[in-house]
Amino acid sequence: MERRAVLRAAALGGLAAAGCSDEDRPPPTRATRPAAGRPGATVTPADWNALPKHLTGRLVRPGDASYSDARRLYIPRYDGIRPLGIAYCASPGDVSTCLAFAAKNRVPVAVRCGGHSYAGWSTGTGLVIDVSAMSTVTPDGDRATVGAGTRLIDLYDRLAREGVSVPAGSCPTVGVAGLTLGGGLGVTSRAYGLTCDVLESIDVVTADGRIRTCDANRDRDLFWACRGGGGGNFGVAVSFAFRTHRVGDVTPFSLRWPWSRASEVVRGWQRWAPSAPDGVWTSLQLNSRPSEGVPSVEVSGVALDDAGPYLDRLTAATGVDPGTSSARTRTYMDAMKFMGGCAGSTVDQCHGQGSLPGQRPGGTFPRTDYNGKSHVAYRPLPDVAIGALLRRFEQGNDVGDRSVLMDAMGGAIGRIRPGDTAFPHRAALFCVQYLAPDNAWLDGTHRAMEPYLGGTAYVNYVDSGLKGWARAYYGANLERLAKTKAAYDPGHLFTFPQAIS
Ligand SMILES: Cc1cc2nc3c(=O)[nH]c(=O)nc-3n(C[C@H](O)[C@H](O)[C@H](O)COP(=O)(O)OP(=O)(O)OC[C@H]3O[C@@H](n4cnc5c(N)ncnc54)[C@H](O)[C@@H]3O)c2cc1C
């Protein structure tokens, strides 16, 4: 029987997908909105009515039939946020038009691609600039031009048909824009780098409305900032040019141990996984589902060749024979579906359901409601930290489902220097992600790990409650990012609670 996929969405498949509903009222006849630090601005219905005339894409407004769907993100807890408009921009020119509209009318702007922001910062009460309609993928030899609205499943699918790919994340509905701008950790990152590491150039519409092609020679600081500086900060990305790598069959695998051996497994995995051969990536997962009683400890991975030797070496590193293990060689595309939680589904089914850009009428990929926090580990956890972490799973069964995922880094990720791109965590061993719908458990678990991992976080697991977030996300790259922000968005058109300033 085929195991359900192992990463985020799948690890949390049991968490409630609690969609909220609220009625779709028509817009007020005259709205007064604060914008980007300039309160008191006004925008009239006539202004809004004029906007679509200048767009090739579509503007969805309150009262439109698709409004309740269009305003939703992946995480249902933000369903109550009601933008004044959602513009599905079909071209860079549309984005420029929207930015000019927002600036002129002082309407706050939020930029959206796949809508997976943990903090809900790709929506807001003003104008949402959605790039999902720009989703073409054009392979060309060992390069590919990718529209900023492309979902990961479409990226993998189109490229796999040419026998190539780029290293990217696992969830099929994540957007290439949000992922790449914050870094992009995936199952082939140890072999080929982060998604942002294979970025050759990027087209960005900046606050002044200009469409800029940035690369190693043009707008170099902006190009640097777009590789790990986080989405929503510097402009609206509209197109990416990636280097691709050839793909063949790969082998997803997993090993599961009894919970009573969890501390040995964590201790052995964290010493083996970050320095394993580049061709193998692993994620250690601690899960607790009250319905299943005892928590579980599991390592899932992908081997670019035969997994057998890696299973043996990992078992030796932990010193404990797994209770169960499985491995099956698959085509690259099947493996990406499997790791993304939509094994056995068609590409269309691996989308969210609907007829808006980014969705498919036959889509079946579910939304999931949870919150996340992260750390980035530069040193192995000492035994006392492992004990504290495991106790978080053994106590408080009333808090519901919870997971900690530790994704191995190292390999190609670590062969780039921390200042070469805006993603600073090059010397890290692994990325730790805490996931649960229960904020108190998340905060408590994060706090328990602070003494050992504190002061670090991955910007793509954006955390609205994180103290010291700027240094934690960006490390020593923060000052250059702030200078770049000042140069390209001096008026802070692009703003949100953790925007670079
Ligand atoms: C289920 C799930 C699985 C995940 N798996 C992985 C994984 O395997 N690896 C990994 O590294 N991360 C993963 N993430 C984190 C993911 O990379 C981030 O949430 C990412 O920001 C999502 O991008 P998005 O386009 O889908 O989201 P959005 O919410 O649309 O955007 C995220 C941020 O980027 C900004 N943004 C969006 N589009 C643009 C644009 N065109 N130009 C400028 N800014 C833009 C938004 O304003 C927002 O601040 C996962 C998240 C979830 C919820």
Coordinates of C-alpha atoms and ligand atoms in Angstrom, one line a residue:
M1 CA 0.0 0.0 0.0
E2 CA 1.3 3.4 -0.9
R3 CA 2.2 5.6 2.1
R4 CA 0.8 9.0 2.2
A5 CA 3.4 11.6 1.6
V6 CA 5.5 12.8 4.4
L7 CA 6.1 16.5 4.3
R8 CA 4.3 19.4 5.7
A9 CA 0.9 19.2 4.3
A10 CA 0.9 15.4 4.7
A11 CA 2.5 15.5 8.2
L12 CA -0.3 17.7 9.2
G13 CA -3.0 16.0 7.1
G14 CA -4.9 15.3 10.3
L15 CA -5.2 19.0 11.3
A16 CA -8.5 20.6 10.9
A17 CA -9.1 22.6 7.7
A18 CA -11.5 24.9 9.3
G19 CA -12.8 27.2 6.6
C20 CA -14.6 30.3 7.9
S21 CA -17.5 31.7 6.0
D22 CA -18.8 35.2 6.0
E23 CA -21.2 36.9 3.7
D24 CA -19.8 38.9 0.7
R25 CA -21.1 42.3 1.2
P26 CA -20.8 44.8 -1.7
P27 CA -18.2 47.5 -1.1
P28 CA -18.9 50.7 0.8
T29 CA -19.8 53.5 -1.6
R30 CA -16.8 55.5 -0.4
A31 CA -14.0 53.9 1.4
T32 CA -11.4 55.6 3.6
R33 CA -8.2 53.5 4.0
P34 CA -4.9 54.1 5.5
A35 CA -2.0 53.4 3.1
A36 CA 1.6 52.6 3.7
G37 CA 2.1 54.9 6.6
R38 CA -0.1 57.7 5.1
P39 CA -3.5 57.6 6.8
G40 CA -6.5 59.4 5.6
A41 CA -6.4 58.6 1.9
T42 CA -9.6 58.2 -0.1
V43 CA -10.5 56.1 -3.0
T44 CA -13.8 56.3 -4.8
P45 CA -15.9 53.7 -6.5
A46 CA -15.2 55.5 -9.7
D47 CA -11.5 55.0 -9.2
W48 CA -12.0 51.3 -8.7
N49 CA -14.3 51.1 -11.7
A50 CA -11.6 52.7 -13.9
L51 CA -8.9 50.3 -12.8
P52 CA -9.9 47.2 -14.8
K53 CA -10.0 49.2 -18.0
H54 CA -6.3 49.5 -17.8
L55 CA -5.6 45.8 -17.0
T56 CA -5.3 42.8 -19.3
G57 CA -6.0 40.7 -16.3
R58 CA -9.0 40.7 -14.1
L59 CA -10.0 42.7 -11.0
V60 CA -12.3 40.9 -8.4
R61 CA -14.1 43.2 -6.0
P62 CA -16.5 42.6 -3.1
G63 CA -19.9 41.6 -4.4
D64 CA -18.4 39.8 -7.4
A65 CA -19.3 36.1 -7.5
S66 CA -15.7 34.9 -7.2
Y67 CA -14.8 37.3 -4.4
S68 CA -15.1 34.9 -1.5
D69 CA -12.9 32.5 -3.3
A70 CA -10.4 35.1 -4.6
R71 CA -9.7 36.6 -1.2
R72 CA -8.7 33.3 0.4
L73 CA -5.2 32.1 1.2
Y74 CA -4.0 28.6 1.7
I75 CA -4.4 28.8 5.5
P76 CA -8.1 29.3 6.3
R77 CA -7.5 31.3 9.5
Y78 CA -7.2 34.4 7.2
D79 CA -10.5 33.9 5.4
G80 CA -12.0 36.8 7.3
I81 CA -9.7 39.4 5.7
R82 CA -11.5 41.4 3.1
P83 CA -9.4 43.2 0.4
L84 CA -10.9 46.1 -1.5
G85 CA -9.8 44.4 -4.7
I86 CA -7.9 41.4 -5.9
A87 CA -6.1 42.1 -9.2
Y88 CA -5.1 39.0 -11.2
C89 CA -2.3 40.7 -13.1
A90 CA -1.7 39.0 -16.5
S91 CA 1.5 41.0 -17.4
P92 CA 4.2 43.1 -15.9
G93 CA 2.3 46.1 -17.2
D94 CA -0.7 45.2 -15.2
V95 CA 1.5 45.2 -12.1
S96 CA 2.8 48.6 -12.9
T97 CA -0.7 49.9 -13.4
C98 CA -1.8 48.4 -10.0
L99 CA 1.2 50.0 -8.2
A100 CA 0.4 53.4 -9.8
F101 CA -3.2 53.0 -8.7
A102 CA -2.2 52.1 -5.2
A103 CA 0.3 54.9 -4.9
K104 CA -2.0 57.5 -6.3
N105 CA -5.0 56.5 -4.2
R106 CA -3.0 55.5 -1.1
V107 CA -4.4 52.1 -1.1
P108 CA -2.3 49.5 0.8
V109 CA -0.8 46.8 -1.3
A110 CA -0.3 43.1 -0.6
V111 CA 1.5 40.9 -3.2
R112 CA 0.4 37.3 -3.6
C113 CA 1.4 34.2 -5.5
G114 CA 0.5 30.8 -4.0
G115 CA -0.9 32.4 -0.8
H116 CA 1.0 30.1 1.6
S117 CA 2.3 32.9 3.9
Y118 CA 2.1 31.5 7.5
A119 CA 1.3 35.0 8.7
G120 CA -1.3 35.9 6.0
W121 CA 0.8 38.7 4.7
S122 CA -0.1 38.1 1.1
T123 CA -3.5 39.6 1.7
G124 CA -4.8 42.7 3.4
T125 CA -7.5 45.3 3.4
G126 CA -6.4 47.2 0.3
L127 CA -5.4 45.9 -3.1
V128 CA -4.0 42.4 -3.5
I129 CA -1.7 42.1 -6.5
D130 CA -1.9 38.5 -7.5
V131 CA 0.6 37.1 -10.0
S132 CA -1.0 33.7 -10.5
A133 CA -2.1 34.4 -14.0
M134 CA 1.5 34.7 -15.1
S135 CA 2.3 31.0 -14.9
T136 CA 4.0 29.9 -18.1
V137 CA 7.1 27.6 -17.8
T138 CA 9.4 27.8 -20.9
P139 CA 12.3 25.3 -20.8
D140 CA 15.2 26.1 -23.1
G141 CA 18.2 23.8 -22.9
D142 CA 19.6 24.0 -19.4
R143 CA 17.6 27.1 -18.6
A144 CA 13.9 27.8 -17.9
T145 CA 11.8 31.0 -17.8
V146 CA 9.1 30.7 -15.2
G147 CA 6.2 33.1 -14.7
A148 CA 6.1 34.3 -11.1
G149 CA 2.6 32.9 -10.5
T150 CA 3.6 29.3 -11.3
R151 CA 2.7 26.7 -8.7
L152 CA 5.4 24.1 -7.8
I153 CA 3.4 21.2 -9.2
D154 CA 3.2 22.9 -12.6
L155 CA 6.9 23.8 -12.4
Y156 CA 7.9 20.2 -11.7
D157 CA 5.4 18.9 -14.3
R158 CA 6.5 21.1 -17.2
L159 CA 10.2 20.7 -16.6
A160 CA 10.0 16.9 -16.0
R161 CA 8.5 16.5 -19.5
E162 CA 11.9 17.9 -20.7
G163 CA 13.8 15.6 -18.3
V164 CA 15.0 18.6 -16.2
S165 CA 14.0 20.3 -13.0
V166 CA 15.0 23.0 -10.4
P167 CA 15.4 22.4 -6.7
A168 CA 12.2 23.6 -5.0
G169 CA 9.8 22.9 -2.2
S170 CA 7.5 20.0 -1.6
C171 CA 3.9 21.4 -1.3
P172 CA 2.4 21.3 -4.8
T173 CA 0.3 24.5 -4.3
V174 CA 3.2 26.7 -3.0
G175 CA 4.0 29.6 -5.4
V176 CA 7.4 29.8 -7.1
A177 CA 7.6 33.5 -6.2
G178 CA 7.2 33.3 -2.4
L179 CA 9.4 30.2 -2.3
T180 CA 12.3 31.6 -4.3
L181 CA 12.4 35.1 -2.8
G182 CA 12.8 33.6 0.7
G183 CA 15.3 30.9 -0.4
G184 CA 13.5 27.6 -1.2
L185 CA 14.4 24.4 0.6
G186 CA 13.5 21.2 -1.0
V187 CA 14.3 17.5 -1.3
T188 CA 17.1 18.1 -3.9
S189 CA 18.6 21.2 -2.3
R190 CA 21.5 19.2 -0.8
A191 CA 22.4 18.2 -4.4
Y192 CA 21.6 21.4 -6.3
G193 CA 21.1 24.2 -3.8
L194 CA 18.2 26.3 -2.8
T195 CA 15.7 27.5 -5.4
C196 CA 17.2 31.0 -5.2
D197 CA 20.7 29.5 -5.9
V198 CA 19.8 28.5 -9.4
L199 CA 18.2 31.8 -10.2
E200 CA 20.0 33.5 -13.1
S201 CA 17.9 36.6 -13.4
I202 CA 14.5 37.9 -12.2
D203 CA 12.1 40.5 -13.6
V204 CA 10.7 42.7 -10.9
V205 CA 8.3 45.6 -11.0
T206 CA 9.6 48.1 -8.4
A207 CA 7.6 50.8 -6.5
D208 CA 8.3 53.4 -9.2
G209 CA 6.5 51.1 -11.7
R210 CA 9.6 50.2 -13.6
I211 CA 10.0 46.7 -14.9
R212 CA 13.6 45.7 -14.2
T213 CA 15.6 42.7 -15.3
C214 CA 18.0 42.0 -12.4
D215 CA 21.0 39.7 -12.6
A216 CA 24.7 39.6 -11.7
N217 CA 25.3 42.7 -13.8
R218 CA 22.1 44.7 -13.7
D219 CA 20.5 46.0 -10.4
R220 CA 22.9 43.7 -8.6
D221 CA 21.7 44.6 -5.1
L222 CA 18.1 43.9 -6.0
F223 CA 19.1 40.6 -7.6
W224 CA 21.1 39.7 -4.4
A225 CA 18.1 40.7 -2.2
C226 CA 15.7 38.6 -4.2
R227 CA 17.7 35.5 -3.3
G228 CA 16.6 35.0 0.3
G229 CA 15.5 38.5 1.3
G230 CA 11.9 37.4 1.6
G231 CA 8.8 38.0 -0.5
G232 CA 6.9 41.3 -0.4
N233 CA 9.8 43.5 0.4
F234 CA 11.4 45.0 -2.7
G235 CA 8.9 44.9 -5.6
V236 CA 6.6 42.5 -7.4
A237 CA 8.5 39.6 -9.1
V238 CA 6.9 38.7 -12.4
S239 CA 9.4 36.3 -14.0
F240 CA 12.3 34.1 -13.0
A241 CA 15.1 32.6 -15.2
F242 CA 16.4 29.4 -13.6
R243 CA 19.3 27.1 -14.4
T244 CA 17.9 23.5 -14.6
H245 CA 19.5 20.2 -13.9
R246 CA 18.8 16.8 -15.5
V247 CA 16.6 14.4 -13.7
G248 CA 16.2 10.6 -13.6
D249 CA 14.3 8.2 -11.4
V250 CA 14.8 8.8 -7.7
T251 CA 13.9 6.8 -4.5
P252 CA 11.8 8.2 -1.7
F253 CA 12.2 6.2 1.5
S254 CA 11.2 6.2 5.1
L255 CA 12.2 4.6 8.3
R256 CA 10.2 4.5 11.5
W257 CA 11.3 3.6 15.0
P258 CA 9.5 3.0 18.3
W259 CA 9.1 6.2 20.2
S260 CA 11.0 4.8 23.1
R261 CA 14.2 5.1 20.9
A262 CA 13.5 8.6 19.7
S263 CA 16.4 10.3 21.5
E264 CA 18.9 7.9 19.9
V265 CA 17.3 8.5 16.5
V266 CA 17.5 12.3 16.8
R267 CA 21.1 12.1 18.2
G268 CA 22.3 9.9 15.3
W269 CA 20.3 11.5 12.5
Q270 CA 21.5 15.0 13.2
R271 CA 25.1 14.0 13.1
W272 CA 24.7 11.9 9.9
A273 CA 22.2 13.8 7.8
P274 CA 23.9 17.2 7.2
S275 CA 27.1 15.6 6.0
A276 CA 25.7 12.7 4.1
P277 CA 26.5 12.5 0.4
D278 CA 24.7 15.3 -1.6
G279 CA 22.5 12.8 -3.4
V280 CA 20.5 12.0 -0.3
W281 CA 18.2 14.3 1.6
T282 CA 16.4 13.5 4.8
S283 CA 13.8 15.0 7.1
L284 CA 13.4 13.8 10.7
Q285 CA 9.8 14.1 11.9
L286 CA 8.3 13.9 15.3
N287 CA 4.6 13.7 15.2
S288 CA 1.9 13.4 17.8
R289 CA -1.7 12.7 17.0
P290 CA -3.9 12.2 20.0
S291 CA -6.0 9.7 18.0
E292 CA -2.9 7.5 17.5
G293 CA -1.8 7.5 21.2
V294 CA 2.0 7.3 21.3
P295 CA 4.0 9.9 19.3
S296 CA 6.0 8.7 16.3
V297 CA 9.6 9.3 15.1
E298 CA 10.3 8.8 11.5
V299 CA 13.0 9.8 8.9
S300 CA 11.8 10.4 5.3
G301 CA 14.1 11.0 2.5
V302 CA 14.9 11.0 -1.2
A303 CA 17.9 9.4 -2.7
L304 CA 18.9 10.4 -6.2
D305 CA 20.2 6.9 -6.7
D306 CA 19.8 3.6 -4.9
A307 CA 18.5 4.3 -1.3
G308 CA 19.7 1.0 0.1
P309 CA 23.2 2.1 1.3
Y310 CA 21.8 5.2 2.9
L311 CA 19.2 3.3 4.9
D312 CA 22.0 1.2 6.2
R313 CA 24.2 4.1 7.0
L314 CA 21.4 6.0 8.8
T315 CA 20.5 2.9 10.8
A316 CA 24.1 2.6 11.8
A317 CA 24.3 6.3 12.8
T318 CA 21.3 5.9 15.1
G319 CA 22.4 2.6 16.4
V320 CA 18.8 1.4 16.4
D321 CA 17.1 -0.9 13.8
P322 CA 14.0 0.8 12.5
G323 CA 10.7 -1.0 13.2
T324 CA 9.6 -0.4 9.7
S325 CA 11.2 0.9 6.5
S326 CA 10.2 1.4 2.9
A327 CA 11.8 2.6 -0.3
R328 CA 10.5 2.6 -3.8
T329 CA 12.1 4.0 -7.0
R330 CA 9.8 6.3 -8.9
T331 CA 10.0 8.7 -11.8
Y332 CA 11.0 12.2 -10.8
M333 CA 7.5 13.5 -11.2
D334 CA 5.9 10.7 -9.3
A335 CA 8.4 11.3 -6.5
M336 CA 7.6 15.0 -6.3
K337 CA 3.9 14.2 -6.1
F338 CA 4.6 11.6 -3.4
M339 CA 6.7 14.0 -1.3
G340 CA 4.1 16.7 -1.8
G341 CA 1.2 14.7 -0.5
C342 CA -0.6 14.1 -3.8
A343 CA 0.7 10.7 -4.9
G344 CA -1.5 9.0 -7.4
S345 CA -3.3 12.2 -8.4
T346 CA -3.2 14.0 -11.7
V347 CA -1.4 17.3 -12.0
D348 CA -4.8 19.1 -12.1
Q349 CA -5.8 17.3 -8.9
C350 CA -2.7 18.5 -7.2
H351 CA -4.1 22.1 -7.3
G352 CA -6.6 23.8 -5.1
Q353 CA -10.2 23.5 -6.4
G354 CA -11.7 26.4 -8.3
S355 CA -11.5 28.3 -11.6
L356 CA -9.4 31.3 -10.6
P357 CA -5.8 31.6 -11.7
G358 CA -3.7 29.0 -9.8
Q359 CA -6.7 26.7 -9.2
R360 CA -8.2 23.9 -11.3
P361 CA -11.9 22.9 -11.4
G362 CA -10.7 19.3 -10.7
G363 CA -8.3 20.3 -8.0
T364 CA -8.4 18.3 -4.8
F365 CA -5.5 19.5 -2.8
P366 CA -6.8 20.6 0.6
R367 CA -6.2 23.7 2.5
T368 CA -4.8 23.2 6.0
D369 CA -5.1 25.4 9.1
Y370 CA -2.0 25.5 11.3
N371 CA 0.7 27.8 12.5
G372 CA 4.4 27.4 12.3
K373 CA 7.6 28.6 13.9
S374 CA 11.2 27.7 13.0
H375 CA 14.8 27.6 14.1
V376 CA 17.9 27.0 12.0
A377 CA 20.4 24.7 13.7
Y378 CA 24.1 25.5 13.4
R379 CA 25.1 22.8 15.9
P380 CA 23.7 19.4 16.9
L381 CA 21.2 19.5 19.7
P382 CA 22.8 18.4 23.0
D383 CA 21.1 15.6 24.8
V384 CA 19.4 17.9 27.2
A385 CA 17.8 19.7 24.3
I386 CA 16.7 16.5 22.7
G387 CA 15.1 15.5 26.0
A388 CA 13.3 18.8 26.3
L389 CA 12.0 18.5 22.7
L390 CA 10.7 15.0 23.2
R391 CA 8.9 15.9 26.4
R392 CA 6.9 18.5 24.4
F393 CA 5.4 15.5 22.6
E394 CA 4.8 13.4 25.7
Q395 CA 2.9 16.1 27.6
G396 CA -0.4 17.8 27.0
N397 CA -2.3 15.4 24.8
D398 CA -5.2 17.9 24.9
V399 CA -3.4 20.3 22.5
G400 CA -4.1 18.1 19.4
D401 CA -1.9 17.3 16.5
R402 CA 1.7 18.7 16.5
S403 CA 4.8 18.0 14.5
V404 CA 8.4 19.0 14.4
L405 CA 10.3 18.6 11.1
M406 CA 14.0 18.8 10.9
D407 CA 15.1 19.2 7.3
A408 CA 18.8 18.4 6.5
M409 CA 20.8 21.2 5.0
G410 CA 24.5 21.0 4.1
G411 CA 25.7 19.8 0.7
A412 CA 25.3 22.4 -2.1
I413 CA 23.4 24.8 0.3
G414 CA 26.6 25.2 2.3
R415 CA 28.9 25.7 -0.6
I416 CA 27.7 29.3 -1.1
R417 CA 28.9 31.9 1.4
P418 CA 26.4 33.5 3.8
G419 CA 26.8 37.0 2.1
D420 CA 26.7 35.8 -1.5
T421 CA 22.9 35.8 -1.5
A422 CA 20.5 37.3 1.0
F423 CA 19.9 33.8 2.5
P424 CA 22.3 33.8 5.4
H425 CA 22.1 30.3 6.9
R426 CA 24.7 28.6 4.7
A427 CA 26.6 27.0 7.5
A428 CA 23.5 25.5 9.1
L429 CA 23.1 21.8 9.7
F430 CA 19.3 21.6 9.5
C431 CA 16.2 23.7 9.6
V432 CA 13.7 23.0 12.4
Q433 CA 10.0 23.6 11.8
Y434 CA 7.4 23.5 14.6
L435 CA 3.8 23.0 13.3
A436 CA 0.5 22.9 15.2
P437 CA -2.8 24.7 15.3
D438 CA -2.2 25.3 19.0
N439 CA -0.2 28.5 19.5
A440 CA 0.5 27.9 23.1
W441 CA 2.2 24.6 22.3
L442 CA 4.1 26.2 19.5
D443 CA 5.3 29.0 21.7
G444 CA 6.2 26.7 24.5
T445 CA 8.2 24.3 22.2
H446 CA 10.0 27.2 20.5
R447 CA 10.8 28.7 23.9
A448 CA 12.2 25.3 25.1
M449 CA 14.5 25.2 22.1
E450 CA 15.7 28.8 22.3
P451 CA 18.6 28.2 24.6
Y452 CA 20.0 25.8 22.0
L453 CA 18.9 27.3 18.6
G454 CA 17.9 30.8 19.5
G455 CA 18.2 33.9 17.3
T456 CA 17.7 32.0 14.0
A457 CA 14.7 31.4 11.8
Y458 CA 13.9 30.8 8.1
V459 CA 12.0 33.7 6.5
N460 CA 9.8 31.4 4.5
Y461 CA 8.4 30.0 7.7
V462 CA 7.5 33.6 8.5
D463 CA 6.5 34.0 12.2
S464 CA 4.5 37.0 13.3
G465 CA 5.3 36.4 16.9
L466 CA 9.0 36.1 16.6
K467 CA 11.1 38.6 18.6
G468 CA 14.3 39.7 16.9
W469 CA 12.9 38.5 13.6
A470 CA 15.0 40.7 11.4
R471 CA 18.4 39.3 12.7
A472 CA 17.0 35.8 13.0
Y473 CA 15.9 35.7 9.3
Y474 CA 18.8 37.6 7.8
G475 CA 21.8 37.5 10.1
A476 CA 24.6 39.7 9.0
N477 CA 22.8 40.4 5.6
L478 CA 20.3 42.7 7.3
E479 CA 22.1 45.9 6.8
R480 CA 22.6 45.4 3.0
L481 CA 18.9 44.4 2.7
A482 CA 17.9 47.6 4.5
K483 CA 20.0 49.7 2.1
T484 CA 18.5 47.9 -0.9
K485 CA 15.0 48.5 0.5
A486 CA 15.8 52.2 0.9
A487 CA 17.1 52.4 -2.7
Y488 CA 14.2 50.6 -4.4
D489 CA 11.2 51.4 -2.1
P490 CA 12.0 54.6 -0.3
G491 CA 8.3 55.3 0.3
H492 CA 7.6 51.9 1.7
L493 CA 4.9 51.1 -0.7
F494 CA 5.6 47.4 0.1
T495 CA 5.0 47.0 3.7
F496 CA 3.7 44.5 6.3
P497 CA 4.5 43.9 10.0
Q498 CA 7.9 42.3 9.3
A499 CA 8.9 44.3 6.2
I500 CA 12.5 45.3 5.9
S501 CA 12.9 48.9 6.7
Ligands
LIG1 C1 2.0 23.6 3.2 C2 3.3 24.4 3.0 C3 4.4 23.7 2.6 C4 5.6 24.4 2.4 N1 6.7 23.7 2.0 C5 7.9 24.4 1.9 C6 9.1 23.7 1.4 O1 9.1 22.5 1.1 N2 10.2 24.5 1.3 C7 10.3 25.8 1.6 O2 11.4 26.4 1.5 N3 9.2 26.4 2.0 C8 8.0 25.8 2.2 N4 6.9 26.4 2.7 C9 7.0 27.8 3.0 C10 6.8 28.6 1.7 O3 8.0 28.7 1.0 C11 6.5 30.1 2.0 O4 5.3 30.1 2.7 C12 6.4 30.9 0.8 O5 6.5 32.3 1.1 C13 5.1 30.7 0.1 O6 5.0 31.3 -1.1 P1 3.6 31.6 -1.8 O7 3.9 32.3 -3.1 O8 2.9 30.3 -1.9 O9 2.9 32.4 -0.8 P2 2.3 33.9 -0.7 O10 1.6 33.9 0.6 O11 1.6 34.3 -1.9 O12 3.6 34.8 -0.6 C14 4.5 34.7 0.5 C15 5.2 36.0 0.6 O13 5.9 36.4 -0.6 C16 5.3 37.6 -1.1 N5 5.1 37.4 -2.6 C17 4.3 36.6 -3.2 N6 4.4 36.7 -4.5 C18 5.3 37.7 -4.7 C19 5.8 38.3 -5.9 N7 5.4 37.9 -7.1 N8 6.8 39.3 -5.8 C20 7.2 39.7 -4.5 N9 6.7 39.1 -3.4 C21 5.8 38.1 -3.5 C22 4.0 37.8 -0.4 O14 3.7 39.2 -0.3 C23 4.3 37.2 1.0 O15 4.9 38.1 1.8 C24 5.7 25.8 2.8 C25 4.6 26.4 3.3 C26 3.4 25.7 3.4 C27 2.2 26.5 3.9

